[in-house]
Amino acid sequence: MEYKGELIGYTDLAYIKDQRAELGIAIGVSQYWGKGIGFEASRKMMEYGLKEFGINLFHAETNEYNMASRRLLEKLGIKK
């Protein structure tokens, strides 16, 4: 993932099978946390997965104490 010409993280799809995939997202540059960049990148990756692979069920994991990541996943529609 690139933002303002700087590599700041990644988003990906893994374990694609039977219209399911695991969504991965990481922003390693903390100054960009909480700005909606991860949400937009994840949303676009999910749209890509649906369009290109027919994925309609996404899984993701985060540490239970990482409240920002939990909110991001909930905003994307991923339920516990």
PDB file of C-alpha atoms in Angstrom, residues 20-52:
ATOM      1  CA  ARG A  20     -14.089 -17.357   0.649  1.00  0.00           C
ATOM      2  CA  ALA A  21     -10.834 -15.633   1.526  1.00  0.00           C
ATOM      3  CA  GLU A  22      -8.867 -14.243   4.412  1.00  0.00           C
ATOM      4  CA  LEU A  23      -8.361 -10.482   4.301  1.00  0.00           C
ATOM      5  CA  GLY A  24      -5.031  -9.148   5.521  1.00  0.00           C
ATOM      6  CA  ILE A  25      -4.203  -5.517   6.259  1.00  0.00           C
ATOM      7  CA  ALA A  26      -1.252  -3.838   7.927  1.00  0.00           C
ATOM      8  CA  ILE A  27      -0.083  -0.255   8.072  1.00  0.00           C
ATOM      9  CA  GLY A  28       3.420  -0.142   9.472  1.00  0.00           C
ATOM     10  CA  VAL A  29       3.771   3.636   9.615  1.00  0.00           C
ATOM     11  CA  SER A  30       1.926   4.731  12.764  1.00  0.00           C
ATOM     12  CA  GLN A  31       1.453   8.341  11.658  1.00  0.00           C
ATOM     13  CA  TYR A  32      -1.084   7.015   9.125  1.00  0.00           C
ATOM     14  CA  TRP A  33      -3.134   5.006  11.630  1.00  0.00           C
ATOM     15  CA  GLY A  34      -6.708   6.182  12.193  1.00  0.00           C
ATOM     16  CA  LYS A  35      -6.973   8.161   8.967  1.00  0.00           C
ATOM     17  CA  GLY A  36      -9.253   5.768   7.054  1.00  0.00           C
ATOM     18  CA  ILE A  37      -6.481   4.570   4.748  1.00  0.00           C
ATOM     19  CA  GLY A  38      -6.706   0.968   5.956  1.00  0.00           C
ATOM     20  CA  PHE A  39     -10.475   0.987   5.609  1.00  0.00           C
ATOM     21  CA  GLU A  40     -10.365   2.284   2.030  1.00  0.00           C
ATOM     22  CA  ALA A  41      -7.610  -0.133   1.019  1.00  0.00           C
ATOM     23  CA  SER A  42      -9.463  -3.069   2.594  1.00  0.00           C
ATOM     24  CA  ARG A  43     -12.768  -2.071   1.014  1.00  0.00           C
ATOM     25  CA  LYS A  44     -11.125  -1.886  -2.408  1.00  0.00           C
ATOM     26  CA  MET A  45      -9.435  -5.259  -1.881  1.00  0.00           C
ATOM     27  CA  MET A  46     -12.794  -6.793  -0.966  1.00  0.00           C
ATOM     28  CA  GLU A  47     -14.384  -5.276  -4.094  1.00  0.00           C
ATOM     29  CA  TYR A  48     -11.534  -6.713  -6.169  1.00  0.00           C
ATOM     30  CA  GLY A  49     -11.980 -10.141  -4.570  1.00  0.00           C
ATOM     31  CA  LEU A  50     -15.696 -10.126  -5.351  1.00  0.00           C
ATOM     32  CA  LYS A  51     -15.220  -8.961  -8.929  1.00  0.00           C
ATOM     33  CA  GLU A  52     -12.235 -11.120  -9.877  1.00  0.00           C
TER      34      GLU A  52
END
